[in-house]
CSV table of C-alpha atoms and ligand atoms in Angstrom, one decimal:
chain,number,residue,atom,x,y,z
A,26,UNK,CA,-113.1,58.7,-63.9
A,27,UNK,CA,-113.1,56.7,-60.8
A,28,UNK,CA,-111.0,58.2,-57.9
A,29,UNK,CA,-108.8,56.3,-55.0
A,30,UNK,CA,-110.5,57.1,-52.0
A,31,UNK,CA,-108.0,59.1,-49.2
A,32,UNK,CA,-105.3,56.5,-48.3
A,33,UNK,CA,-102.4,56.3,-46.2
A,34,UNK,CA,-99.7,54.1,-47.4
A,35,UNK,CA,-97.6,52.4,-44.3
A,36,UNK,CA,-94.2,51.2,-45.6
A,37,UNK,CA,-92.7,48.8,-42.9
A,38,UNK,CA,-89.2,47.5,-43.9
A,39,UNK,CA,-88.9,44.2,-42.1
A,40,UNK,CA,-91.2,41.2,-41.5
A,41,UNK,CA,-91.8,41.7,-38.1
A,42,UNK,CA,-92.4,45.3,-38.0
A,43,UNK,CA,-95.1,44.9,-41.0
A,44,UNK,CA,-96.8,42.1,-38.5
A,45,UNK,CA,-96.9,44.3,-35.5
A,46,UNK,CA,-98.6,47.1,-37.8
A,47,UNK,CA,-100.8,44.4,-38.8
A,48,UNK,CA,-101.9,43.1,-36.2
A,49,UNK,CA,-102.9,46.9,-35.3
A,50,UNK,CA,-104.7,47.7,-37.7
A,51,UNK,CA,-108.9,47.7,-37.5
A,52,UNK,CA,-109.3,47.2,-41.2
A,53,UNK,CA,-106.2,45.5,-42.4
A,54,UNK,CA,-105.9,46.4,-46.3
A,55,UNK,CA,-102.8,44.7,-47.8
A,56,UNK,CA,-101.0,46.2,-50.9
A,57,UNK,CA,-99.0,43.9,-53.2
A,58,UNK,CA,-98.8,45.0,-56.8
A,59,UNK,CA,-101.8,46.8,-56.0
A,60,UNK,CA,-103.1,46.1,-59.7
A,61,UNK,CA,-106.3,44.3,-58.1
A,62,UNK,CA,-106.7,46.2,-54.9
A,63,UNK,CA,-106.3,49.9,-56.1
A,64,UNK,CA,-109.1,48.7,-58.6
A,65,UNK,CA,-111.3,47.5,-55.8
A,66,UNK,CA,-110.8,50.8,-53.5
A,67,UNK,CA,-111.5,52.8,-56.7
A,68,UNK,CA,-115.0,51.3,-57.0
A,69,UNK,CA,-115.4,51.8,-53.4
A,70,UNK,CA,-115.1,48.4,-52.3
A,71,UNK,CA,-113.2,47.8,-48.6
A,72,UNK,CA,-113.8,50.3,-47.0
A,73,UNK,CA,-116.7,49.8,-44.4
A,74,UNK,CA,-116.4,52.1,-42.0
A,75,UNK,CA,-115.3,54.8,-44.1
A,76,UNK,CA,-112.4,57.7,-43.5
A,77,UNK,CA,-108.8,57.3,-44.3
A,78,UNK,CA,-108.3,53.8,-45.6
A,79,UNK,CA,-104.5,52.5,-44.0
A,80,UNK,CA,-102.8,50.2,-46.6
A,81,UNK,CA,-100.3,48.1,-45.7
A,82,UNK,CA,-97.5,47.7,-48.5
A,83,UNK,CA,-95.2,44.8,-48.5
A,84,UNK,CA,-93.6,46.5,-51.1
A,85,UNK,CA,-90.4,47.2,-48.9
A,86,UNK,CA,-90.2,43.9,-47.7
A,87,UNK,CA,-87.3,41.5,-48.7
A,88,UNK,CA,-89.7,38.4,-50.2
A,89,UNK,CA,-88.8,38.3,-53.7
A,90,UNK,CA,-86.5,35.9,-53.4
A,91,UNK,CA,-87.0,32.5,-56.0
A,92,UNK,CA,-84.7,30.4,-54.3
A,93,UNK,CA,-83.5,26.5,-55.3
A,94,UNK,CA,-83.3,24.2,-51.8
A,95,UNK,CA,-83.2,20.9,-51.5
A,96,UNK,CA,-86.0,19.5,-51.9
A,97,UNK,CA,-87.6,22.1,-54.3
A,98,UNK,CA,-88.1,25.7,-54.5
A,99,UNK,CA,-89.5,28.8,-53.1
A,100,UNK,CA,-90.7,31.3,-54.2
A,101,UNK,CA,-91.4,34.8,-51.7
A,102,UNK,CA,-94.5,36.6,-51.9
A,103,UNK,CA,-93.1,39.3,-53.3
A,104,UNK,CA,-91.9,38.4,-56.5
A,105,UNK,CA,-93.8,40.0,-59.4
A,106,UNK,CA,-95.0,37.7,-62.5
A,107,UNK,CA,-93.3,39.7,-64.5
A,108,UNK,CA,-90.1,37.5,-62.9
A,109,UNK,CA,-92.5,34.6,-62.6
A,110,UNK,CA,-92.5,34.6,-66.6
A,111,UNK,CA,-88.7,35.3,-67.1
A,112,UNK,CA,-88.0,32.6,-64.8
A,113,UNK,CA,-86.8,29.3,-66.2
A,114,UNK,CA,-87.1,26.3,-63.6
A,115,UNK,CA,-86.3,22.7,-65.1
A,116,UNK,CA,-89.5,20.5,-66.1
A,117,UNK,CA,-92.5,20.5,-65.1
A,118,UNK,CA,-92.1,24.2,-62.5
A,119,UNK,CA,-91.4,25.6,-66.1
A,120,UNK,CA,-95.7,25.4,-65.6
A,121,UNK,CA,-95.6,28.4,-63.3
A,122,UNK,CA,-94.0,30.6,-66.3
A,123,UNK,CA,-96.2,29.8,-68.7
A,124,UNK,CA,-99.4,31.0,-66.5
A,125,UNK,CA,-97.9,33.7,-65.2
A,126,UNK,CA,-97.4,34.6,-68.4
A,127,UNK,CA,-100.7,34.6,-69.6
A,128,UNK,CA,-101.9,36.7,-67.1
A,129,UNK,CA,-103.4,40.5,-67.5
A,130,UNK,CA,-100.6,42.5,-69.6
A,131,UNK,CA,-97.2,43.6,-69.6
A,132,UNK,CA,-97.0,46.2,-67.5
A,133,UNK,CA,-99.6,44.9,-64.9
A,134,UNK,CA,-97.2,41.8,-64.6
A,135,UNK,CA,-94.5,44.1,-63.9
A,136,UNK,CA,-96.2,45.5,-61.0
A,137,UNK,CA,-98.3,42.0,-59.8
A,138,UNK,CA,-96.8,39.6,-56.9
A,139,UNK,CA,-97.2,36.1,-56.5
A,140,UNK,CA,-98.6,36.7,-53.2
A,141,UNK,CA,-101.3,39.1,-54.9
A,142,UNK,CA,-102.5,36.4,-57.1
A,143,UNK,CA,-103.0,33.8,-54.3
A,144,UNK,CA,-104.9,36.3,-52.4
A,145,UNK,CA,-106.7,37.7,-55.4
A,146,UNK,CA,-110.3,38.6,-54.3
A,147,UNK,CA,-113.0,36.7,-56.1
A,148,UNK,CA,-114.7,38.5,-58.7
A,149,UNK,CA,-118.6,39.2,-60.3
A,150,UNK,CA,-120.2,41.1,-63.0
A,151,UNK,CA,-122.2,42.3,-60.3
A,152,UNK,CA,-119.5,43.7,-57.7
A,153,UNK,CA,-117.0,44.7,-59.8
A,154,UNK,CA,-118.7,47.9,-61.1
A,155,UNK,CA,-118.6,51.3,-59.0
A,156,UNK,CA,-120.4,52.4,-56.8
A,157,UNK,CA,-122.9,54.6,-59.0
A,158,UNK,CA,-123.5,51.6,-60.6
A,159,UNK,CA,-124.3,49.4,-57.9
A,160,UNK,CA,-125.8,52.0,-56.4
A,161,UNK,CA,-129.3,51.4,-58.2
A,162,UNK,CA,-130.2,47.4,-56.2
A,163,UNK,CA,-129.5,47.0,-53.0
A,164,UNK,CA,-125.9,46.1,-52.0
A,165,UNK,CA,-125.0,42.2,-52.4
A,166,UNK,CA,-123.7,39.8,-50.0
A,167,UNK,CA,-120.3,40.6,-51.3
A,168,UNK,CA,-121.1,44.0,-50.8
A,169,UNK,CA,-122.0,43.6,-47.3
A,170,UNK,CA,-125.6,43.5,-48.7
A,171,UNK,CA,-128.2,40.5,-48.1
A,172,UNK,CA,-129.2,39.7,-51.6
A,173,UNK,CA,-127.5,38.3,-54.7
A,174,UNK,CA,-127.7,39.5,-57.8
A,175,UNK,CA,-126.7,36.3,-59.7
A,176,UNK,CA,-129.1,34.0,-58.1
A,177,UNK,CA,-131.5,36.1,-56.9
A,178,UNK,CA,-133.6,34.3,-53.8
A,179,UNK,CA,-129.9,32.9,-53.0
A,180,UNK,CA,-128.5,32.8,-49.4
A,181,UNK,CA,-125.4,32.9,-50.0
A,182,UNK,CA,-122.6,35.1,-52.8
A,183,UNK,CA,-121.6,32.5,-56.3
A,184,UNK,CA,-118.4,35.3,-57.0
A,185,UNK,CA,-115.6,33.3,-59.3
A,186,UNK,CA,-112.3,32.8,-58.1
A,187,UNK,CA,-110.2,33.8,-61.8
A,188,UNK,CA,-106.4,34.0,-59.9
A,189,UNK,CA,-104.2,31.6,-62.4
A,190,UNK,CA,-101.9,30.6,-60.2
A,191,UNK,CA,-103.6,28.7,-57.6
A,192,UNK,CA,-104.8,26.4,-59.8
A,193,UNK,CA,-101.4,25.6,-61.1
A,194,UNK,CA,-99.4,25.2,-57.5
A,195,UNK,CA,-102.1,23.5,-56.4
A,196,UNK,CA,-101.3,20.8,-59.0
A,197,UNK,CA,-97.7,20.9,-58.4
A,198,UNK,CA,-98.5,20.2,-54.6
A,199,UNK,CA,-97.3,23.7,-53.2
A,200,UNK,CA,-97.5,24.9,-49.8
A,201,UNK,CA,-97.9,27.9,-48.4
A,202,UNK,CA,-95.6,29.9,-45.8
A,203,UNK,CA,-98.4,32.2,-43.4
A,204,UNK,CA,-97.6,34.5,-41.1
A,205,UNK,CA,-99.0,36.7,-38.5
A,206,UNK,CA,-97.2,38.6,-35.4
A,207,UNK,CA,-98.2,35.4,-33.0
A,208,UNK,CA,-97.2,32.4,-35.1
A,209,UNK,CA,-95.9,31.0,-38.6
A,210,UNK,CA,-97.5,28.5,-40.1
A,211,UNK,CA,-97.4,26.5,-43.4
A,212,UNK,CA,-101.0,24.8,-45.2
A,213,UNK,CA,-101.2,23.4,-48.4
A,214,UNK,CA,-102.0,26.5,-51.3
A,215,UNK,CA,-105.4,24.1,-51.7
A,216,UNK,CA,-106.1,24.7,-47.7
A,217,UNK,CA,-105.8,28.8,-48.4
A,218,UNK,CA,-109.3,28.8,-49.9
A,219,UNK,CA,-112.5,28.6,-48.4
A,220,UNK,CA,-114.8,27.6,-51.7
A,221,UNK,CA,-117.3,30.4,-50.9
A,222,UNK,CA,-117.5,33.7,-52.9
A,223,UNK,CA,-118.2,36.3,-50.0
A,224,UNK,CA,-114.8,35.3,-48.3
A,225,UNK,CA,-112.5,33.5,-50.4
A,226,UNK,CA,-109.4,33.2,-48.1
A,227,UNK,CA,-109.1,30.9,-45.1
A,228,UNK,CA,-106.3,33.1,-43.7
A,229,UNK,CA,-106.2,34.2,-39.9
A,230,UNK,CA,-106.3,38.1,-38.9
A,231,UNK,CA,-103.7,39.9,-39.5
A,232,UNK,CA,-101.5,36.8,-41.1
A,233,UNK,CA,-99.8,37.6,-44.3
A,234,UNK,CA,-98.5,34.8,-47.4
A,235,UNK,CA,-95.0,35.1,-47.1
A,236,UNK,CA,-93.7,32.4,-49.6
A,237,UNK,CA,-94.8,29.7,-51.7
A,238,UNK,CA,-92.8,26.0,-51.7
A,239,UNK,CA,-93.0,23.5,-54.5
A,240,UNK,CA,-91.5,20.3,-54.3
A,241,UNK,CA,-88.8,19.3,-56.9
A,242,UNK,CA,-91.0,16.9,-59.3
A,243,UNK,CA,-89.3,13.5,-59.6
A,244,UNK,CA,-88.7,12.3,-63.1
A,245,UNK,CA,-91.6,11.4,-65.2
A,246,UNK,CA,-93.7,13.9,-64.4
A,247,UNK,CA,-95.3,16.4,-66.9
A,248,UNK,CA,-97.5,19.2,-66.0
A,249,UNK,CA,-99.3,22.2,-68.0
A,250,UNK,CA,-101.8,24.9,-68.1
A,251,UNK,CA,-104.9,25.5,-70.3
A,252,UNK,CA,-106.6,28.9,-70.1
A,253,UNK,CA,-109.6,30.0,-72.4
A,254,UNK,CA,-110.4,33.5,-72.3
A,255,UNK,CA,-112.0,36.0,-75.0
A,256,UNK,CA,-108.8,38.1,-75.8
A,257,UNK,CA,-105.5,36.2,-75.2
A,258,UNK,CA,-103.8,39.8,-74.9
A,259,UNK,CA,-105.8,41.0,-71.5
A,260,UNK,CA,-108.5,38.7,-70.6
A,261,UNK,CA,-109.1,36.8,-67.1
A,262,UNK,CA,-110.6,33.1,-67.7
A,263,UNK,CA,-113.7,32.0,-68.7
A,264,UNK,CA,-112.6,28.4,-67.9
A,265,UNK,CA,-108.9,26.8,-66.9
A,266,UNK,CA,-107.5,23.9,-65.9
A,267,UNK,CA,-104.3,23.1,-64.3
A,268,UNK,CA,-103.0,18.8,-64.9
A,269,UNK,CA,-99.7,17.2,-63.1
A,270,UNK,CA,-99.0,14.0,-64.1
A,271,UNK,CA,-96.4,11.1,-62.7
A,272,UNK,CA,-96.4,8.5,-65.3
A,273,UNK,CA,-94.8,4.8,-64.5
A,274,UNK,CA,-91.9,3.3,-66.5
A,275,UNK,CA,-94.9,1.5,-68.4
A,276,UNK,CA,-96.5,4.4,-69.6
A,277,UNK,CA,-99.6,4.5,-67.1
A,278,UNK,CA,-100.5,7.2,-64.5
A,279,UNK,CA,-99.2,6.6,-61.2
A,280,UNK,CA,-100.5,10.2,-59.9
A,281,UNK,CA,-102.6,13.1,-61.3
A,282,UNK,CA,-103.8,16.3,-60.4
A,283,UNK,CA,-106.2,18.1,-62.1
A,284,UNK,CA,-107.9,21.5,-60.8
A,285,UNK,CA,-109.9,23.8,-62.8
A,286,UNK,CA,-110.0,27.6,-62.3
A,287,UNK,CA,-112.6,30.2,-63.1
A,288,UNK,CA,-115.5,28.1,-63.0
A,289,UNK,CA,-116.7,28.3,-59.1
A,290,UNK,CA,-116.1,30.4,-55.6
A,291,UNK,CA,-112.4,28.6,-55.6
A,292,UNK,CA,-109.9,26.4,-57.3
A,293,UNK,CA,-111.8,22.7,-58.0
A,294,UNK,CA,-109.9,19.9,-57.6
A,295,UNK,CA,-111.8,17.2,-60.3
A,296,UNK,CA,-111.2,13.9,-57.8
A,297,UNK,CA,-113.1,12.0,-60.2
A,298,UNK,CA,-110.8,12.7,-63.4
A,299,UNK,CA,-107.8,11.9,-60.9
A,300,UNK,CA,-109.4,8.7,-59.6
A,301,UNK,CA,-110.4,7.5,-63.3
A,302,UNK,CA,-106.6,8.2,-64.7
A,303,UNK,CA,-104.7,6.6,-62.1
A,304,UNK,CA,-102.7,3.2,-63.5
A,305,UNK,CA,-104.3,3.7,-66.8
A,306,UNK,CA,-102.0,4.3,-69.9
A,307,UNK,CA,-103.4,7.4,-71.5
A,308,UNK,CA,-105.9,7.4,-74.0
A,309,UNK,CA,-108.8,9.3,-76.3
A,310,UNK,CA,-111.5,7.7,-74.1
A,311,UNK,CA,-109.6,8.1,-70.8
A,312,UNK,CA,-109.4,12.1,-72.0
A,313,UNK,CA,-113.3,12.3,-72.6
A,314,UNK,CA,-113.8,10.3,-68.9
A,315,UNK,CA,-111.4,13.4,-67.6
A,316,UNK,CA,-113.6,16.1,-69.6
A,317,UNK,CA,-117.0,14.7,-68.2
A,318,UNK,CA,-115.4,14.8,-65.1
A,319,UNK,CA,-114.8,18.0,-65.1
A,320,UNK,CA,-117.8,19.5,-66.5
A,321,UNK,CA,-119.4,17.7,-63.7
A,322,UNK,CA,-116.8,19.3,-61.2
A,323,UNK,CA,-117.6,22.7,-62.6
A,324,UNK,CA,-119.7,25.0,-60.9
A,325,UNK,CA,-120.1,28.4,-62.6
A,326,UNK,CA,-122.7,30.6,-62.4
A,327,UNK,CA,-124.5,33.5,-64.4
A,328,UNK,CA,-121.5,36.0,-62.9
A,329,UNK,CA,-119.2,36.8,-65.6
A,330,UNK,CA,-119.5,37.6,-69.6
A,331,UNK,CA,-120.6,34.0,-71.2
A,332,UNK,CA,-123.4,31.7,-70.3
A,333,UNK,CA,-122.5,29.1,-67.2
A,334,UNK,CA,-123.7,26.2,-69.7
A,335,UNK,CA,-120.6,27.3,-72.0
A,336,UNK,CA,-118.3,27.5,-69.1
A,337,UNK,CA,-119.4,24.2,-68.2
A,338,UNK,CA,-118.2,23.0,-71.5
A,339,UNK,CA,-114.8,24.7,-72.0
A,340,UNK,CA,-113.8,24.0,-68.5
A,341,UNK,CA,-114.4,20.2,-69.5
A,342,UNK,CA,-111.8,21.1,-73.0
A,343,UNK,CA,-109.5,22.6,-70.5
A,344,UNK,CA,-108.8,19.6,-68.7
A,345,UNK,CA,-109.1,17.3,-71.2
A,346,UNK,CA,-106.2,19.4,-73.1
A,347,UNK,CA,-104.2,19.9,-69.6
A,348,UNK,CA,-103.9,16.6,-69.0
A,349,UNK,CA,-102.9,15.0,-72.6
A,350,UNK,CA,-99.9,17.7,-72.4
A,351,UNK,CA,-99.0,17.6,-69.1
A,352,UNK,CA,-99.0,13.1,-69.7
A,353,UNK,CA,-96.9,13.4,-72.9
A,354,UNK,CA,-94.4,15.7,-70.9
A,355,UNK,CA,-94.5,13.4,-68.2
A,356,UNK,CA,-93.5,10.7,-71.4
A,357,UNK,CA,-90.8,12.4,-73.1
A,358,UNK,CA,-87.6,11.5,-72.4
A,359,UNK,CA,-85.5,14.8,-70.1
B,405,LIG,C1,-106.9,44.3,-66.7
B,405,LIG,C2,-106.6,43.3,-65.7
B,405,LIG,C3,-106.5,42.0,-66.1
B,405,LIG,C4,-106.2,41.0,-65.1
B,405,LIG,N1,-106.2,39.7,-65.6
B,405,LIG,C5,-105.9,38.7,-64.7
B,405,LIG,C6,-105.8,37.4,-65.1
B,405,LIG,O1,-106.0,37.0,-66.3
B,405,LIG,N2,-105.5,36.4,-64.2
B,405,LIG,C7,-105.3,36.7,-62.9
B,405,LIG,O2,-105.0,35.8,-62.1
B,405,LIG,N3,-105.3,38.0,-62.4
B,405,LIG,C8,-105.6,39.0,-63.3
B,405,LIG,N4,-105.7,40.3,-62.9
B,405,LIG,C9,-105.7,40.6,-61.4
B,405,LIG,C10,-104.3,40.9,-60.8
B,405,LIG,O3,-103.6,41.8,-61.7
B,405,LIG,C11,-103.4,39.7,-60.6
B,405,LIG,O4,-104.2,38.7,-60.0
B,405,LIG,C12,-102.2,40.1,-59.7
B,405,LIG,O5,-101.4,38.9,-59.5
B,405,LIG,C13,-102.6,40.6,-58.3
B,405,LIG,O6,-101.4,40.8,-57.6
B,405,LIG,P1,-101.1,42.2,-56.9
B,405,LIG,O7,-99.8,42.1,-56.2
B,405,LIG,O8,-101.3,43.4,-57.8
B,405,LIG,O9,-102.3,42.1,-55.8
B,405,LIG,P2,-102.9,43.3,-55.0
B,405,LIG,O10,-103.9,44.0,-55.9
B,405,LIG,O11,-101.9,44.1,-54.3
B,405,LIG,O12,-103.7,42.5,-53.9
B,405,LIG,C14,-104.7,41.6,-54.2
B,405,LIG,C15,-105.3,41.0,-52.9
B,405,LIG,O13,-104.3,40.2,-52.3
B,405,LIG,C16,-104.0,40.7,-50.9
B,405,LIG,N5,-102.6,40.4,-50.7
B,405,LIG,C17,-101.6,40.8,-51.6
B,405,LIG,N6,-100.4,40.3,-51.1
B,405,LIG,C18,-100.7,39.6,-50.1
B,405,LIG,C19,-99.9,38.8,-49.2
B,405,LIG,N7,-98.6,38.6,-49.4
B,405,LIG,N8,-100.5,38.1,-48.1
B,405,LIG,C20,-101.9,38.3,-47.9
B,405,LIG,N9,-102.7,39.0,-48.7
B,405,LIG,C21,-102.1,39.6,-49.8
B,405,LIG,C22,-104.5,42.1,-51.0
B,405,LIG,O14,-104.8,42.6,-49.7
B,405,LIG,C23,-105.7,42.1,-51.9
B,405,LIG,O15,-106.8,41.7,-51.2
B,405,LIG,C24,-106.0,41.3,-63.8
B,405,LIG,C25,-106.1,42.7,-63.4
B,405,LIG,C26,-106.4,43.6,-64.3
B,405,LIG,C27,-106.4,45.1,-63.9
């Protein structure tokens, strides 16, 4: 049985005094739901310079609010996706529901946040595994090693973003609320990552995701979520693909996002698919332009449980179905 490492668990109770802690801390370790995190610190990941590990819970914290404004909504960090999936926002936001509720199980959802997923930790066949295990090669770059197991004579770590939710708000144009005890900010969720596998977030020291704002989609808009896994009941992705769409009165794409998850160090936006849609009227060749597009987009690598030529091909089915859906919701009447 793998055992959490000694840890002291710091419960601040407001924003500011969590940010101060922070911001003192030499190893900051932030605990959402701790259903990724715990994991990590069991398989002796995070801690490099060993003794007691101080984690930071936001669990205290008041950011679980989902709260309707005017021009959209926002979401707190906090919130749990167990919420996420019980919550029923008018047309296309009703998106954010559906993938949070396909993510992990039950009771993992009940403990998960929002803010957990966006700062979920990229993941390899080759990292996740204890440290007995790991402990026969030499450590990987992810590790803090200077090899990589998956593309061995490779400079630099190919571990796969699998959070669900990026993917999705980055198709409904979210942004992100940061924070840290010096400033606030606020970045597109696409700006939070950094594309490469050893350090996946382009977040400053200490600065914590506090919220999550979506604009209110205008009328004609459709969007949906494709995820292909192994078991529906527990599995991450093996491919995804997230699709918005704003059609015109006419039937034809005025806008489309499309970003596929699981399939590279980060969420992919497919520009190509969104380039090759745009003032079209949708269409069966139009859908195979999207899915070439996205198997070219792709980037997987020999890191998880099914061969990167597969992934290739289901991330391409993924976006193809995505956007079909998300373009009829976008064409039914509300
Ligand atoms: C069996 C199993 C199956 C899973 N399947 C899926 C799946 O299909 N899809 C999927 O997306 N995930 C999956 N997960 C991973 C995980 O459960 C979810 O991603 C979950 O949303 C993580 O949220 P959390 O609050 O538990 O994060 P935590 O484990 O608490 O934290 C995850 C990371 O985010 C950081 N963090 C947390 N909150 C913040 C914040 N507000 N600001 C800055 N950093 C923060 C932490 O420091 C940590 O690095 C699975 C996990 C398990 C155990």
């Amino acid at each position: 049985m793998l055992r959490l490492p000694p840890v002291a668990v710091l419960r601040p109770r407001s924003l500011p005094e969590a940010l101060a802690t922070l911001s003192c801390l030499p190893e900051p370790l932030i605990l959402g739901g701790g259903t990724d995190l715990l994991v990590a610190l069991k398989q002796g990941h995070g801690a490099r310079s060993g003794g007691l590990l101080r984690l930071l819970s936001l669990g205290d914290l008041p950011l679980a609010d989902l709260r309707e404004e005017e021009g959209g909504w926002t979401l707190g960090a906090g919130v749990t996706l167990w919420d996420l999936e019980r919550w029923h926002p008018p047309g296309p936001l009703s998106v954010i529901s559906d993938a949070a509720r396909q993510i992990a199980a039950p009771p993992i959802r009940s403990r998960a946040t929002l803010g957990g997923n966006l700062c979920l930790d990229t993941r390899c066949f080759h990292y996740n595994q204890s440290t007995f295990w790991r402990s026969s090669r030499p450590a990987c770059f992810k590790a803090g090693g200077e090899v990589c197991h998956v593309a061995p004579g490779g400079n630099r770590c190919f571990a796969c973003h699998q959070a669900d939710l990026p993917p999705v708000l980055i198709a409904l144009g979210a942004t992100a609320c940061l924070q840290n005890s010096q400033a606030a900010r606020t970045a597109p969720v696409e700006a939070l990552y950094t594309g490469t596998g050893k350090t996946p977030l382009a977040l400053a020291r200490g600065e914590l995701v506090t919220a999550v704002s979506i604009p209110r989609p205008p009328p004609r808009s459709g969007a949906s979520w494709e995820k292909i896994r192994m078991r529906k009941g527990l599995d991450f992705a093996v491919a995804s693909a997230a699709a918005y769409v704003e059609t015109a009165p006419d039937g034809s794409c005025r806008l489309a996002r499309v970003v596929l998850g699981a399939v590279g160090p980060g969420p992919l936006r497919v520009a190509e698919a969104e380039d090759a849609v745009r003032g079209r009227p949708l269409g069966a060749d139009l859908l195979e332009t999207v899915a070439d597009a996205a198997r070219r987009t792709a980037r997987p690598m020999k890191n998880g449980d099914l061969p990167p030529a597969y992934r290739r091909q289901v991330a391409g089915v993924a976006a193809k179905r995505a956007v079909e859906k998300a373009w009829q919701l976008a064409s039914a009447p509300r």
